[in-house]
Amino acid sequence: MNSIKRVRGKTAALFAALGLWAAAAPAAGAATAYPERPIRLIVPFGAGGTTDILGRVLGQQLGEALKQTVIVENRPGANGNIGSDAVAKAAPDGYTLLFAADATLVINPTLYSQLPFKPESDFAPISRIAVVPLVLVANPAVKADTLPELVKLGGKPDARLDFGSAGAGSMGHLVGERLNRATGMSMTHIPYKSGAQAISDVVSGQIPLLITGLAVAEPFLRDGKLKAIAVTSGQRFPGAPKVPTIAEGGVKDFDSPSWYGLLAPAGTPEPVLEKIHAALTSALQTEDMKKRMVELGAWPVVDTQAAFAELIKADTQRWSQIIQAAGITVQ
């Protein structure tokens, strides 16, 4: 009787092992064959902006690394929410990916009372691909060339320091509010409908200050129509080595660049995610890609999937505190 039980036990274990193998085999096979058809890369903003430009550069390089066509599709609207929602609800098979700016993932959850998707559970983070330093620029007439001088100027009783950004709740807006808290300044935020409109008003002297992407400001800095006070990243940017950081201006540990990353719908098989991550790593390590990124005002960067997920969580908490303290809302 005992021998029969042992045989039955071994048979059950064998069938269980075969069942586990059969369940794992399709996922492994799918990863081996992936990608068998073109991949859609959703950019949740309009054509011509920083997100779109970086997304198209990434799409080309990722396609070459995966040996498959990557089709970049713009799905703008609602500060990136519409395109992001489309990816969140897409089939989790690796053929629809999201190229997201940090604002959509870590700022919008606090700004909006309701989102059609949940950043923490509806996506599988793959990696950041770029870190983009913002820059605090001023009209040349502003009587301050450094951050300490600007802080001193802002402390005068009759001082009125307005700063513009691409809109309420934009990264430029939040960085400005963080700078207010860190320095004791009382810069007043002026929201614009676009970064182009904001930079035009600073150049013309309608407002004195602006926080924007370094690549956006660079032509105006080069022509002397604007002057750079400081970059928001923790280190100087190779494309603008003479511009000091805010930390160098006396605000200890200030490090608030913007970033962009690649995500898939939650539930995408892990082997597929790993294959995309490997291709992404290969693409970002080429000298051409590094050079192109610097030209666009960005550092190429690759995270582990776990590190990227943790960064999204930490940044969401950090910016929610700034948003709530400043009373920032969107209409």
Coordinates of C-alpha atoms in Angstrom, one line a residue:
M1 CA 0.0 0.0 0.0
N2 CA 2.8 2.4 0.9
S3 CA 4.5 1.7 -2.4
I4 CA 1.3 2.5 -4.3
K5 CA 1.0 5.8 -2.4
R6 CA 4.6 6.6 -3.3
V7 CA 4.0 6.0 -7.0
R8 CA 0.8 8.1 -6.9
G9 CA 2.7 10.9 -5.2
K10 CA 5.5 10.8 -7.7
T11 CA 2.9 10.8 -10.6
A12 CA 1.1 13.8 -9.1
A13 CA 4.4 15.6 -8.7
L14 CA 5.3 14.8 -12.3
F15 CA 2.0 16.1 -13.6
A16 CA 2.3 19.3 -11.5
A17 CA 5.8 19.9 -12.9
L18 CA 4.5 19.4 -16.4
G19 CA 1.7 21.8 -15.7
L20 CA 4.1 24.5 -14.5
W21 CA 6.3 23.9 -17.5
A22 CA 3.3 24.2 -19.9
A23 CA 2.2 27.4 -18.2
A24 CA 5.7 28.9 -18.5
A25 CA 6.3 27.8 -22.0
P26 CA 4.0 30.2 -23.8
A27 CA 5.5 33.2 -22.0
A28 CA 9.0 32.1 -22.8
G29 CA 8.0 31.4 -26.4
A30 CA 6.4 34.8 -26.7
A31 CA 9.5 36.5 -25.5
T32 CA 11.7 34.6 -27.9
A33 CA 9.5 35.6 -30.9
Y34 CA 8.9 39.2 -29.7
P35 CA 8.6 41.5 -31.5
E36 CA 6.9 39.9 -34.5
R37 CA 5.1 43.0 -35.7
P38 CA 5.5 46.8 -35.4
I39 CA 5.4 48.4 -32.0
R40 CA 3.3 51.5 -31.2
L41 CA 5.1 54.1 -29.0
I42 CA 2.4 56.5 -27.6
V43 CA 3.6 60.1 -27.0
P44 CA 0.8 61.7 -24.9
F45 CA 1.7 65.2 -26.1
G46 CA 1.5 67.1 -29.4
A47 CA 4.1 67.1 -32.2
G48 CA 7.2 69.4 -32.0
G49 CA 7.6 69.6 -28.2
T50 CA 10.5 68.1 -26.1
T51 CA 8.5 64.9 -25.3
D52 CA 7.7 64.4 -29.0
I53 CA 11.3 65.0 -30.2
L54 CA 12.8 62.7 -27.5
G55 CA 10.1 60.1 -28.2
R56 CA 10.9 60.0 -31.9
V57 CA 14.7 59.7 -31.3
L58 CA 14.0 56.9 -28.9
G59 CA 11.6 55.2 -31.3
Q60 CA 14.2 55.1 -34.0
Q61 CA 16.9 53.7 -31.8
L62 CA 14.7 51.2 -30.1
G63 CA 13.4 50.0 -33.4
E64 CA 17.0 49.4 -34.6
A65 CA 17.9 47.5 -31.4
L66 CA 14.7 45.3 -31.6
K67 CA 15.0 44.9 -35.4
Q68 CA 11.4 46.0 -35.7
T69 CA 9.5 49.1 -36.8
V70 CA 8.5 51.4 -33.9
I71 CA 5.6 53.7 -34.9
V72 CA 5.4 56.9 -32.8
E73 CA 1.9 58.0 -32.3
N74 CA 0.9 61.4 -30.7
R75 CA -2.1 61.2 -28.5
P76 CA -2.2 64.7 -26.8
G77 CA -4.7 66.1 -24.3
A78 CA -5.3 66.7 -20.6
N79 CA -1.6 67.1 -19.7
G80 CA -0.7 63.7 -21.0
N81 CA -3.7 61.9 -19.4
I82 CA -5.4 60.9 -22.6
G83 CA -2.5 59.1 -24.3
S84 CA -1.4 57.5 -21.0
D85 CA -4.9 56.1 -20.5
A86 CA -4.8 54.6 -23.9
V87 CA -1.7 52.6 -23.0
A88 CA -3.0 51.7 -19.6
K89 CA -6.0 50.0 -21.3
A90 CA -4.0 48.4 -24.2
A91 CA -3.3 44.7 -24.5
P92 CA -0.3 43.8 -22.2
D93 CA 1.7 42.2 -24.9
G94 CA 4.6 44.6 -25.5
Y95 CA 3.2 46.1 -28.7
T96 CA 1.9 49.3 -27.1
L97 CA 4.3 51.3 -25.0
L98 CA 4.2 54.7 -23.3
F99 CA 6.8 57.4 -23.5
A100 CA 5.9 59.5 -20.5
A101 CA 7.1 62.7 -19.0
D102 CA 7.4 62.7 -15.2
A103 CA 4.6 65.3 -14.8
T104 CA 2.0 62.9 -16.1
L105 CA 3.0 60.1 -13.7
V106 CA 4.0 61.9 -10.5
I107 CA 2.3 65.3 -10.6
N108 CA -1.1 64.6 -12.3
P109 CA -2.2 62.1 -9.6
T110 CA -2.2 65.0 -7.1
L111 CA -3.4 67.8 -9.4
Y112 CA -6.4 65.9 -10.7
S113 CA -9.1 64.7 -8.3
Q114 CA -9.8 61.8 -10.7
L115 CA -7.7 60.2 -13.3
P116 CA -8.9 57.5 -15.8
F117 CA -5.8 55.4 -14.9
K118 CA -3.7 54.6 -11.8
P119 CA 0.0 55.3 -12.4
E120 CA 1.0 53.0 -9.6
S121 CA -0.9 49.9 -10.8
D122 CA -1.8 50.3 -14.4
F123 CA 1.7 50.4 -15.8
A124 CA 4.8 48.2 -15.8
P125 CA 7.8 50.7 -15.5
I126 CA 10.7 49.7 -17.8
S127 CA 13.2 52.6 -17.3
R128 CA 13.9 56.3 -17.5
I129 CA 15.5 57.2 -20.7
A130 CA 16.4 60.8 -20.2
V131 CA 17.0 63.4 -17.4
V132 CA 16.4 66.9 -18.6
P133 CA 17.7 69.8 -16.5
L134 CA 15.4 72.9 -16.3
V135 CA 17.0 76.3 -16.1
L136 CA 16.0 79.5 -14.3
V137 CA 16.5 82.3 -16.9
A138 CA 16.0 86.1 -16.6
N139 CA 15.5 89.0 -18.8
P140 CA 18.9 90.8 -19.2
A141 CA 17.4 93.9 -17.4
V142 CA 17.0 92.0 -14.1
K143 CA 19.6 93.3 -11.7
A144 CA 20.9 89.8 -10.7
D145 CA 23.2 87.5 -12.5
T146 CA 23.5 84.7 -9.8
L147 CA 21.1 83.0 -7.5
P148 CA 22.4 84.7 -4.3
E149 CA 21.9 88.0 -6.1
L150 CA 18.4 87.1 -7.1
V151 CA 17.5 86.0 -3.5
K152 CA 18.9 89.3 -2.2
L153 CA 16.9 91.2 -4.9
G154 CA 13.7 89.2 -4.0
G155 CA 14.1 90.2 -0.3
K156 CA 13.7 93.9 -0.9
P157 CA 10.4 95.4 0.2
D158 CA 9.5 96.7 -3.2
A159 CA 10.6 93.6 -5.1
R160 CA 8.2 91.9 -7.4
L161 CA 9.6 88.8 -9.0
D162 CA 7.2 87.0 -11.3
F163 CA 8.2 83.8 -12.9
G164 CA 6.6 82.1 -15.9
S165 CA 6.1 78.4 -16.8
A166 CA 4.3 76.3 -19.4
G167 CA 1.2 76.2 -17.1
A168 CA -0.2 75.6 -13.6
G169 CA 1.1 72.4 -12.3
S170 CA 3.9 72.1 -14.9
M171 CA 7.3 71.0 -13.7
G172 CA 8.6 74.6 -14.1
H173 CA 5.8 75.8 -11.8
L174 CA 6.6 73.2 -9.1
V175 CA 10.3 73.8 -9.3
G176 CA 9.7 77.5 -8.8
E177 CA 7.5 76.8 -5.7
R178 CA 10.2 74.5 -4.3
L179 CA 12.8 77.2 -4.8
N180 CA 10.5 79.7 -3.0
R181 CA 10.4 77.4 0.0
A182 CA 14.1 76.7 -0.1
T183 CA 15.2 80.3 -0.3
G184 CA 12.5 82.3 1.4
M185 CA 11.8 84.2 -1.9
S186 CA 8.2 85.1 -2.8
M187 CA 8.3 84.7 -6.6
T188 CA 4.8 84.9 -8.1
H189 CA 3.9 82.3 -10.6
I190 CA 2.5 83.4 -14.0
P191 CA 1.0 80.4 -15.9
Y192 CA 1.1 80.3 -19.7
K193 CA -0.6 78.1 -22.2
S194 CA 2.7 77.2 -23.8
G195 CA 6.4 77.4 -23.1
A196 CA 6.8 79.4 -26.4
Q197 CA 4.4 82.2 -25.1
A198 CA 6.2 82.3 -21.8
I199 CA 9.7 82.7 -23.2
S200 CA 8.4 85.4 -25.6
D201 CA 7.2 87.4 -22.6
V202 CA 10.4 87.1 -20.7
V203 CA 12.5 88.1 -23.8
S204 CA 10.2 91.2 -24.3
G205 CA 10.4 92.1 -20.6
Q206 CA 6.7 91.5 -19.7
I207 CA 7.9 89.2 -16.9
P208 CA 11.4 89.0 -15.5
L209 CA 11.9 85.2 -14.9
L210 CA 11.1 81.8 -16.4
I211 CA 11.8 78.2 -15.5
T212 CA 12.0 76.1 -18.7
G213 CA 13.9 73.3 -20.4
L214 CA 17.5 74.2 -21.1
A215 CA 17.2 73.2 -24.8
V216 CA 14.2 75.6 -25.2
A217 CA 16.1 78.5 -23.7
E218 CA 19.5 77.8 -25.3
P219 CA 19.0 79.8 -28.6
F220 CA 17.9 82.9 -26.5
L221 CA 20.8 82.5 -24.2
R222 CA 23.2 82.2 -27.1
D223 CA 21.9 85.4 -28.6
G224 CA 22.0 87.3 -25.3
K225 CA 18.2 87.8 -25.2
L226 CA 18.1 85.9 -21.9
K227 CA 20.6 85.1 -19.2
A228 CA 20.9 81.9 -17.2
I229 CA 20.8 82.1 -13.4
A230 CA 21.1 78.4 -12.6
V231 CA 20.1 74.9 -13.7
T232 CA 17.8 72.8 -11.5
S233 CA 19.8 69.5 -11.7
G234 CA 22.2 68.4 -9.1
Q235 CA 25.2 68.7 -11.5
R236 CA 26.1 71.0 -14.3
F237 CA 24.9 70.0 -17.7
P238 CA 27.6 69.1 -20.3
G239 CA 25.9 71.2 -23.0
A240 CA 26.0 74.3 -20.8
P241 CA 29.0 73.8 -18.5
K242 CA 29.2 77.5 -17.5
V243 CA 25.7 77.6 -15.9
P244 CA 25.9 76.8 -12.2
T245 CA 23.5 74.6 -10.3
I246 CA 21.0 75.9 -7.8
A247 CA 22.9 73.9 -5.2
E248 CA 26.1 75.8 -6.1
G249 CA 24.0 79.0 -5.5
G250 CA 23.6 78.1 -1.9
V251 CA 20.5 75.8 -1.8
K252 CA 21.9 72.6 -0.4
D253 CA 20.9 69.3 -2.0
F254 CA 18.6 71.0 -4.6
D255 CA 18.2 68.5 -7.4
S256 CA 15.0 68.8 -9.4
P257 CA 15.4 68.0 -13.1
S258 CA 12.7 66.7 -15.3
W259 CA 12.8 63.1 -16.6
Y260 CA 11.2 60.9 -19.3
G261 CA 10.6 57.2 -19.2
L262 CA 9.3 54.1 -21.0
L263 CA 6.4 52.1 -19.6
A264 CA 4.2 49.2 -20.8
P265 CA 0.7 48.2 -19.7
A266 CA 0.6 46.3 -16.4
G267 CA 0.6 42.6 -16.9
T268 CA 3.0 42.6 -19.8
P269 CA 5.0 39.3 -19.5
E270 CA 8.3 39.8 -17.6
P271 CA 10.4 38.2 -20.4
V272 CA 9.0 40.7 -22.9
L273 CA 9.8 43.6 -20.5
E274 CA 13.3 42.3 -20.0
K275 CA 13.8 42.1 -23.8
I276 CA 12.6 45.7 -24.2
H277 CA 14.9 46.8 -21.3
A278 CA 17.9 45.1 -22.9
A279 CA 17.2 46.8 -26.2
L280 CA 16.8 50.1 -24.5
T281 CA 20.1 49.8 -22.7
S282 CA 21.8 48.9 -26.0
A283 CA 20.2 51.9 -27.8
L284 CA 21.1 54.5 -25.1
Q285 CA 24.7 53.4 -24.9
T286 CA 25.6 54.3 -28.5
E287 CA 27.8 57.4 -28.9
D288 CA 25.3 58.8 -31.5
M289 CA 22.5 58.5 -29.0
K290 CA 24.5 60.2 -26.2
K291 CA 25.5 63.0 -28.5
R292 CA 21.9 63.5 -29.8
M293 CA 20.6 63.6 -26.2
V294 CA 23.0 66.3 -25.2
E295 CA 22.0 68.3 -28.2
L296 CA 18.4 68.0 -27.0
G297 CA 19.3 69.2 -23.5
A298 CA 19.2 65.7 -21.9
W299 CA 21.3 63.0 -20.2
P300 CA 20.6 59.5 -21.4
V301 CA 19.9 57.2 -18.4
V302 CA 18.9 53.6 -17.8
D303 CA 17.4 52.3 -14.5
T304 CA 16.4 48.8 -13.4
Q305 CA 12.7 48.2 -13.6
A306 CA 12.5 48.1 -9.8
A307 CA 14.5 51.4 -9.4
F308 CA 12.3 53.2 -11.9
A309 CA 9.1 52.0 -10.1
E310 CA 10.6 53.2 -6.8
L311 CA 11.5 56.6 -8.3
I312 CA 7.9 57.1 -9.5
K313 CA 6.6 56.4 -6.0
A314 CA 9.1 58.7 -4.3
D315 CA 8.6 61.6 -6.7
T316 CA 4.8 61.3 -6.4
Q317 CA 5.1 61.8 -2.7
R318 CA 7.6 64.6 -2.9
W319 CA 5.7 66.7 -5.4
S320 CA 2.4 66.1 -3.7
Q321 CA 3.7 67.9 -0.7
I322 CA 4.8 70.9 -2.8
I323 CA 1.4 71.0 -4.6
Q324 CA -0.6 70.8 -1.4
A325 CA 1.6 73.4 0.4
A326 CA 1.3 75.8 -2.5
G327 CA -2.4 75.2 -3.0
I328 CA -1.9 74.5 -6.7
T329 CA -5.0 73.4 -8.7
V330 CA -5.9 73.0 -12.3
Q331 CA -9.2 74.0 -14.0

